[in-house]
């Protein structure tokens, strides 16, 4: 579908946070003592997180969200797709994550799911959310693998996702989904 470039402004605050974190991370890489096999694993993490970003966005914001739009409407479709996206992440309990960490991840993925669904409907294209999802997962998993501490203020992104997700969701009250995405009614 054609990308609604004007609506990309909804993604800008989080894109700036992720870009800043990546810049800080890349500038600190020289101070990390990492062997060549660790770099190979880091690049493998990049590939895996790209595939996860593509598959999760296709499944939850591509297939599921859009199939629910016509039968349930945009607000319910967003909540169902975000809930199922969150529920998927409950499987992390099997990966030796604590119950607390798993529940926290389910809450944050629900927030991301609401935001990502709203953004996807606004921009009428999956590519921006695929890229965001990939870069977010890659920095989280990759920095953890390299034992690099991300800046604590990065978590403000979750708050921004929550606020923007709620605003987009609330605006849907006065919008309808047409062939070109969300339009004012």
Coordinates of N, CA, C and O in Angstrom, one line a residue, residues 26-161:
X26 N 26.6 2.5 19.4 CA 27.6 2.3 18.4 C 28.9 3.1 18.8 O 30.0 2.6 18.5
X27 N 28.7 4.3 19.4 CA 29.9 5.0 19.8 C 30.6 4.4 21.0 O 31.8 4.5 21.2
X28 N 29.9 3.6 21.8 CA 30.5 2.8 22.9 C 31.1 1.5 22.5 O 31.7 0.8 23.4
X29 N 30.8 1.0 21.3 CA 31.3 -0.3 20.9 C 32.8 -0.5 21.0 O 33.3 -1.5 21.4
X30 N 33.5 0.6 20.7 CA 35.0 0.5 20.8 C 35.5 0.2 22.2 O 36.6 -0.4 22.3
X31 N 34.7 0.5 23.2 CA 35.2 0.3 24.6 C 34.8 -1.1 25.0 O 35.2 -1.6 26.1
X32 N 34.0 -1.8 24.3 CA 33.6 -3.2 24.6 C 34.7 -4.2 24.1 O 35.2 -4.1 23.0
X33 N 35.0 -5.1 25.0 CA 36.0 -6.1 24.6 C 35.2 -7.4 24.1 O 34.7 -8.2 24.9
X34 N 35.1 -7.4 22.8 CA 34.2 -8.5 22.2 C 35.0 -9.2 21.1 O 35.6 -8.5 20.3
X35 N 35.1 -10.5 21.2 CA 35.8 -11.3 20.2 C 35.0 -11.5 18.9 O 33.9 -11.1 18.8
X36 N 35.7 -12.0 17.9 CA 35.1 -12.1 16.6 C 33.9 -13.1 16.6 O 32.9 -12.8 15.9
X37 N 34.0 -14.1 17.4 CA 32.8 -15.0 17.4 C 31.6 -14.4 18.1 O 30.5 -14.6 17.7
X38 N 31.9 -13.5 19.1 CA 30.8 -12.7 19.7 C 30.2 -11.8 18.7 O 28.9 -11.6 18.6
X39 N 31.0 -11.2 17.8 CA 30.5 -10.3 16.8 C 29.6 -11.1 15.8 O 28.6 -10.6 15.3
X40 N 30.1 -12.3 15.5 CA 29.3 -13.1 14.5 C 27.9 -13.4 15.2 O 26.9 -13.4 14.5
X41 N 27.9 -13.7 16.5 CA 26.7 -14.0 17.2 C 25.8 -12.7 17.2 O 24.6 -12.8 17.1
X42 N 26.4 -11.6 17.4 CA 25.7 -10.3 17.5 C 25.0 -10.1 16.1 O 23.8 -9.7 16.1
X43 N 25.7 -10.3 15.0 CA 25.1 -10.1 13.7 C 24.0 -11.2 13.5 O 23.0 -10.8 12.8
X44 N 24.2 -12.4 14.0 CA 23.1 -13.4 13.9 C 21.9 -12.9 14.7 O 20.8 -13.1 14.2
X45 N 22.1 -12.3 15.8 CA 21.0 -11.7 16.6 C 20.3 -10.6 15.7 O 19.0 -10.6 15.7
X46 N 21.0 -9.9 15.0 CA 20.4 -8.9 14.1 C 19.6 -9.5 13.1 O 18.4 -9.0 12.8
X47 N 20.0 -10.6 12.5 CA 19.2 -11.3 11.5 C 18.0 -11.9 12.1 O 16.9 -11.8 11.6
X48 N 18.1 -12.6 13.3 CA 17.0 -13.2 13.9 C 15.9 -12.1 14.3 O 14.7 -12.3 14.1
X49 N 16.4 -11.0 14.9 CA 15.4 -10.0 15.3 C 14.8 -9.3 14.1 O 13.6 -8.9 14.2
X50 N 15.5 -9.3 13.0 CA 14.8 -8.8 11.7 C 13.7 -9.7 11.3 O 12.6 -9.3 11.0
X51 N 14.0 -11.0 11.4 CA 13.0 -12.0 11.0 C 11.8 -12.0 12.0 O 10.6 -12.1 11.6
X52 N 12.1 -11.8 13.3 CA 11.0 -11.7 14.3 C 10.2 -10.4 14.0 O 8.9 -10.5 14.0
X53 N 10.8 -9.3 13.7 CA 10.1 -8.1 13.4 C 9.2 -8.2 12.2 O 8.0 -7.8 12.2
X54 N 9.7 -8.8 11.2 CA 8.9 -9.1 9.9 C 7.7 -10.0 10.2 O 6.6 -9.7 9.9
X55 N 8.0 -11.1 10.9 CA 6.9 -12.1 11.1 C 5.9 -11.6 12.1 O 4.7 -11.8 11.8
X56 N 6.3 -11.0 13.1 CA 5.3 -10.5 14.1 C 4.5 -9.4 13.5 O 3.2 -9.3 13.8
X57 N 5.1 -8.4 12.8 CA 4.3 -7.4 12.2 C 3.4 -7.9 11.1 O 2.2 -7.5 11.0
X58 N 3.8 -8.8 10.3 CA 3.0 -9.4 9.3 C 1.8 -10.1 9.9 O 0.6 -10.0 9.5
X59 N 2.0 -10.9 11.0 CA 1.0 -11.6 11.6 C 0.0 -10.7 12.4 O -1.2 -10.8 12.2
X60 N 0.5 -9.9 13.3 CA -0.4 -9.2 14.2 C -0.9 -7.8 13.6 O -2.1 -7.5 13.8
X61 N -0.1 -7.1 12.8 CA -0.6 -5.8 12.3 C -1.0 -6.0 10.8 O -1.8 -5.2 10.3
X62 N -0.5 -7.0 10.1 CA -0.8 -7.2 8.7 C -2.1 -8.1 8.6 O -3.2 -7.6 8.3
X63 N -1.9 -9.3 9.0 CA -3.0 -10.3 8.8 C -4.1 -10.1 9.8 O -5.3 -9.9 9.5
X64 N -3.8 -10.2 11.1 CA -4.8 -10.2 12.2 C -5.6 -8.9 12.3 O -6.8 -8.9 12.2
X65 N -4.8 -7.8 12.4 CA -5.5 -6.5 12.5 C -6.4 -6.2 11.3 O -7.6 -5.8 11.5
X66 N -5.9 -6.5 10.1 CA -6.7 -6.1 9.0 C -7.9 -7.1 8.8 O -8.9 -6.7 8.2
X67 N -7.7 -8.3 9.2 CA -8.9 -9.2 9.1 C -10.0 -8.9 10.1 O -11.2 -9.1 9.9
X68 N -9.6 -8.3 11.2 CA -10.6 -7.9 12.3 C -11.2 -6.6 12.0 O -12.3 -6.3 12.5
X69 N -10.6 -5.7 11.2 CA -11.1 -4.4 10.9 C -12.5 -4.4 10.4 O -13.3 -3.6 10.9
X70 N -12.8 -5.2 9.5 CA -14.1 -5.1 8.8 C -15.2 -5.8 9.7 O -16.3 -5.4 9.6
X71 N -14.8 -6.8 10.5 CA -15.8 -7.5 11.3 C -16.0 -6.9 12.7 O -17.1 -7.0 13.3
X72 N -15.0 -6.2 13.2 CA -15.0 -5.8 14.6 C -14.8 -4.2 14.7 O -15.1 -3.7 15.8
X73 N -14.4 -3.6 13.7 CA -14.1 -2.1 13.7 C -12.7 -1.9 14.2 O -12.0 -2.8 14.8
X74 N -12.1 -0.7 14.0 CA -10.7 -0.4 14.3 C -10.4 -0.5 15.8 O -9.3 -1.1 16.1
X75 N -11.2 0.0 16.7 CA -10.9 0.0 18.1 C -10.7 -1.4 18.7 O -9.8 -1.8 19.3
X76 N -11.7 -2.2 18.4 CA -11.7 -3.6 18.9 C -10.6 -4.4 18.2 O -9.9 -5.2 18.8
X77 N -10.4 -4.2 16.9 CA -9.3 -4.9 16.2 C -8.0 -4.6 16.8 O -7.2 -5.5 16.9
X78 N -7.8 -3.3 17.2 CA -6.5 -2.9 17.8 C -6.3 -3.7 19.1 O -5.3 -4.2 19.4
X79 N -7.4 -3.7 20.0 CA -7.3 -4.3 21.3 C -7.1 -5.8 21.2 O -6.2 -6.4 21.9
X80 N -7.8 -6.5 20.2 CA -7.6 -7.9 20.1 C -6.2 -8.2 19.6 O -5.5 -9.1 20.1
X81 N -5.8 -7.5 18.5 CA -4.4 -7.8 18.0 C -3.3 -7.5 19.0 O -2.4 -8.3 19.1
X82 N -3.5 -6.4 19.8 CA -2.5 -6.1 20.8 C -2.5 -7.2 22.0 O -1.5 -7.6 22.5
X83 N -3.7 -7.6 22.3 CA -3.8 -8.7 23.3 C -3.2 -10.0 22.9 O -2.5 -10.6 23.7
X84 N -3.4 -10.4 21.7 CA -2.8 -11.6 21.2 C -1.3 -11.5 21.0 O -0.5 -12.4 21.3
X85 N -0.8 -10.3 20.6 CA 0.6 -10.0 20.5 C 1.2 -10.1 21.9 O 2.3 -10.8 22.1
X86 N 0.6 -9.6 22.9 CA 1.0 -9.7 24.3 C 1.1 -11.1 24.8 O 2.0 -11.6 25.4
X87 N 0.0 -11.8 24.5 CA -0.1 -13.2 24.9 C 1.0 -14.1 24.3 O 1.5 -15.0 25.0
X88 N 1.3 -13.8 23.1 CA 2.4 -14.6 22.4 C 3.7 -14.5 23.3 O 4.4 -15.4 23.4
X89 N 4.0 -13.3 23.9 CA 5.2 -13.1 24.6 C 5.2 -13.8 26.0 O 6.2 -13.9 26.7
X90 N 4.0 -14.4 26.4 CA 4.0 -15.2 27.6 C 4.8 -16.4 27.5 O 5.2 -17.0 28.5
X91 N 5.1 -16.9 26.3 CA 6.0 -18.0 26.1 C 7.4 -17.9 26.7 O 8.1 -18.8 27.0
X92 N 7.8 -16.6 26.9 CA 9.1 -16.3 27.4 C 9.3 -16.9 28.8 O 10.5 -17.1 29.3
X93 N 8.3 -17.2 29.5 CA 8.4 -17.9 30.8 C 9.1 -19.2 30.7 O 9.8 -19.6 31.6
X94 N 9.0 -19.8 29.5 CA 9.7 -21.1 29.3 C 11.1 -20.9 29.0 O 11.9 -21.9 29.0
X95 N 11.6 -19.7 28.7 CA 13.0 -19.4 28.5 C 13.7 -18.9 29.7 O 14.6 -18.1 29.6
X96 N 13.3 -19.4 30.9 CA 13.9 -19.1 32.2 C 13.7 -17.6 32.5 O 14.5 -17.1 33.3
X97 N 12.7 -16.9 32.0 CA 12.4 -15.6 32.5 C 11.5 -15.7 33.7 O 10.7 -16.6 33.8
X98 N 11.7 -14.8 34.6 CA 10.9 -14.9 35.8 C 9.4 -14.5 35.5 O 9.2 -13.9 34.4
X99 N 8.5 -14.9 36.4 CA 7.1 -14.5 36.2 C 7.0 -13.0 36.1 O 6.3 -12.5 35.2
X100 N 7.7 -12.3 37.0 CA 7.6 -10.9 37.0 C 8.1 -10.3 35.7 O 7.4 -9.4 35.1
X101 N 9.2 -10.7 35.2 CA 9.7 -10.2 33.9 C 8.8 -10.6 32.7 O 8.6 -9.8 31.8
X102 N 8.3 -11.8 32.8 CA 7.3 -12.2 31.7 C 6.1 -11.3 31.7 O 5.6 -10.8 30.7
X103 N 5.5 -11.1 32.9 CA 4.3 -10.2 33.0 C 4.6 -8.8 32.6 O 3.8 -8.2 31.9
X104 N 5.8 -8.3 33.0 CA 6.2 -6.9 32.5 C 6.3 -6.9 31.0 O 5.9 -5.9 30.4
X105 N 6.9 -7.9 30.4 CA 7.0 -7.9 29.0 C 5.7 -8.0 28.3 O 5.4 -7.4 27.3
X106 N 4.8 -8.7 28.9 CA 3.4 -8.8 28.3 C 2.7 -7.5 28.4 O 2.0 -7.1 27.4
X107 N 2.9 -6.7 29.5 CA 2.3 -5.4 29.5 C 2.9 -4.5 28.5 O 2.2 -3.7 27.8
X108 N 4.3 -4.5 28.4 CA 4.9 -3.6 27.4 C 4.6 -4.0 26.0 O 4.5 -3.1 25.1
X109 N 4.5 -5.3 25.7 CA 4.1 -5.7 24.4 C 2.7 -5.4 24.0 O 2.4 -5.1 22.9
X110 N 1.8 -5.4 25.0 CA 0.4 -4.9 24.8 C 0.4 -3.4 24.4 O -0.2 -3.0 23.5
X111 N 1.2 -2.6 25.2 CA 1.3 -1.2 24.9 C 1.9 -1.0 23.5 O 1.3 -0.2 22.7
X112 N 2.9 -1.7 23.2 CA 3.5 -1.6 21.8 C 2.5 -2.1 20.8 O 2.4 -1.5 19.7
X113 N 1.7 -3.1 21.1 CA 0.8 -3.6 20.1 C -0.3 -2.6 19.8 O -0.7 -2.5 18.6
X114 N -0.8 -1.9 20.8 CA -1.8 -0.8 20.6 C -1.2 0.3 19.7 O -1.8 0.7 18.7
X115 N 0.0 0.7 20.1 CA 0.7 1.8 19.4 C 1.0 1.3 17.9 O 0.7 2.1 17.0
X116 N 1.6 0.1 17.8 CA 1.9 -0.3 16.4 C 0.7 -0.5 15.5 O 0.8 -0.2 14.3
X117 N -0.4 -1.0 16.1 CA -1.6 -1.1 15.3 C -2.1 0.2 14.8 O -2.5 0.4 13.7
X118 N -2.1 1.2 15.7 CA -2.5 2.5 15.4 C -1.6 3.2 14.3 O -2.1 3.8 13.4
X119 N -0.3 3.0 14.5 CA 0.6 3.5 13.5 C 0.4 2.9 12.2 O 0.4 3.5 11.1
X120 N 0.2 1.6 12.2 CA 0.0 0.8 10.9 C -1.2 1.3 10.2 O -1.2 1.5 9.0
X121 N -2.3 1.6 11.0 CA -3.5 2.1 10.3 C -3.3 3.5 9.8 O -3.8 3.9 8.8
X122 N -2.6 4.3 10.6 CA -2.3 5.7 10.2 C -1.5 5.8 8.9 O -1.8 6.5 8.0
X123 N -0.4 5.0 8.9 CA 0.6 5.2 7.7 C 0.2 4.3 6.6 O 0.8 4.4 5.5
X124 N -0.7 3.3 6.8 CA -1.2 2.4 5.8 C -0.1 1.6 5.2 O -0.1 1.3 4.0
X125 N 0.9 1.2 6.0 CA 2.0 0.4 5.5 C 2.7 -0.3 6.7 O 2.8 0.4 7.7
X126 N 3.2 -1.5 6.5 CA 3.8 -2.2 7.6 C 5.3 -1.9 7.7 O 5.9 -2.1 8.8
X127 N 6.0 -1.4 6.7 CA 7.4 -1.3 6.7 C 7.9 -0.4 7.8 O 8.9 -0.8 8.5
X128 N 7.3 0.8 8.1 CA 7.9 1.5 9.2 C 7.9 0.8 10.6 O 8.8 0.8 11.3
X129 N 6.8 0.1 10.9 CA 6.7 -0.7 12.1 C 7.7 -1.9 12.1 O 8.2 -2.3 13.1
X130 N 7.8 -2.5 10.9 CA 8.8 -3.6 10.8 C 10.2 -3.1 11.2 O 10.9 -3.7 12.0
X131 N 10.6 -2.0 10.6 CA 11.9 -1.4 10.9 C 12.0 -1.0 12.4 O 13.1 -1.3 13.0
X132 N 11.0 -0.4 12.9 CA 11.1 0.0 14.3 C 11.2 -1.2 15.2 O 12.0 -1.3 16.1
X133 N 10.3 -2.2 14.9 CA 10.3 -3.4 15.7 C 11.7 -4.1 15.7 O 12.2 -4.5 16.7
X134 N 12.3 -4.2 14.5 CA 13.6 -4.8 14.4 C 14.6 -4.1 15.2 O 15.4 -4.7 15.9
X135 N 14.7 -2.8 15.0 CA 15.8 -2.0 15.6 C 15.6 -2.0 17.1 O 16.6 -2.0 17.9
X136 N 14.3 -2.0 17.6 CA 14.1 -2.1 19.0 C 14.5 -3.4 19.6 O 15.3 -3.5 20.6
X137 N 14.1 -4.5 19.0 CA 14.4 -5.8 19.5 C 15.9 -6.1 19.4 O 16.6 -6.6 20.3
X138 N 16.5 -5.6 18.3 CA 18.0 -5.8 18.0 C 18.8 -5.1 19.1 O 19.7 -5.7 19.7
X139 N 18.5 -3.9 19.5 CA 19.2 -3.2 20.5 C 19.0 -3.8 21.9 O 19.9 -3.9 22.7
X140 N 17.8 -4.3 22.2 CA 17.5 -4.9 23.5 C 18.2 -6.2 23.6 O 18.9 -6.5 24.6
X141 N 18.1 -7.1 22.6 CA 18.7 -8.4 22.7 C 20.2 -8.4 22.5 O 21.0 -9.0 23.2
X142 N 20.6 -7.6 21.5 CA 22.0 -7.4 21.2 C 22.8 -6.8 22.4 O 23.9 -7.3 22.7
X143 N 22.3 -5.8 23.0 CA 23.0 -5.2 24.1 C 23.1 -6.1 25.3 O 24.1 -6.2 26.0
X144 N 22.0 -6.9 25.5 CA 22.0 -7.8 26.6 C 23.1 -8.9 26.3 O 23.8 -9.3 27.2
X145 N 23.2 -9.4 25.1 CA 24.1 -10.4 24.7 C 25.6 -9.9 25.0 O 26.4 -10.6 25.4
X146 N 25.8 -8.6 24.6 CA 27.2 -8.0 24.8 C 27.4 -7.5 26.2 O 28.4 -6.9 26.4
X147 N 26.4 -7.7 27.1 CA 26.5 -7.2 28.5 C 26.7 -5.7 28.5 O 27.5 -5.1 29.3
X148 N 26.0 -5.0 27.7 CA 26.0 -3.5 27.6 C 24.7 -3.0 28.2 O 23.6 -3.4 27.9
X149 N 24.9 -2.0 29.1 CA 23.7 -1.5 29.8 C 23.2 -0.3 29.0 O 23.9 0.7 28.7
X150 N 22.0 -0.4 28.5 CA 21.3 0.6 27.8 C 20.9 1.8 28.8 O 20.8 1.5 30.0
X151 N 20.8 3.0 28.2 CA 20.5 4.1 29.1 C 19.1 3.9 29.7 O 18.2 3.4 29.0
X152 N 18.9 4.1 31.0 CA 17.7 3.9 31.7 C 16.5 4.7 31.1 O 15.4 4.3 31.1
X153 N 16.9 5.9 30.6 CA 15.8 6.8 30.0 C 15.2 6.2 28.8 O 14.1 6.6 28.3
X154 N 15.8 5.1 28.2 CA 15.2 4.5 27.0 C 13.8 4.0 27.3 O 12.9 3.9 26.5
X155 N 13.6 3.6 28.6 CA 12.3 3.1 28.9 C 11.1 4.1 28.9 O 10.0 3.8 28.9
X156 N 11.5 5.4 28.7 CA 10.5 6.4 28.5 C 9.8 6.2 27.2 O 8.6 6.6 27.0
X157 N 10.4 5.4 26.3 CA 9.7 5.1 25.1 C 8.4 4.3 25.3 O 7.5 4.5 24.6
X158 N 8.4 3.5 26.4 CA 7.2 2.7 26.7 C 6.1 3.7 27.0 O 4.9 3.6 26.6
X159 N 6.4 4.7 27.8 CA 5.4 5.8 28.2 C 4.9 6.5 27.0 O 3.7 6.8 26.8
X160 N 5.9 6.9 26.1 CA 5.5 7.6 24.9 C 4.6 6.7 24.0 O 3.6 7.1 23.5
X161 N 4.9 5.4 23.9 CA 4.1 4.4 23.1 C 2.7 4.4 23.7 O 1.7 4.4 23.0

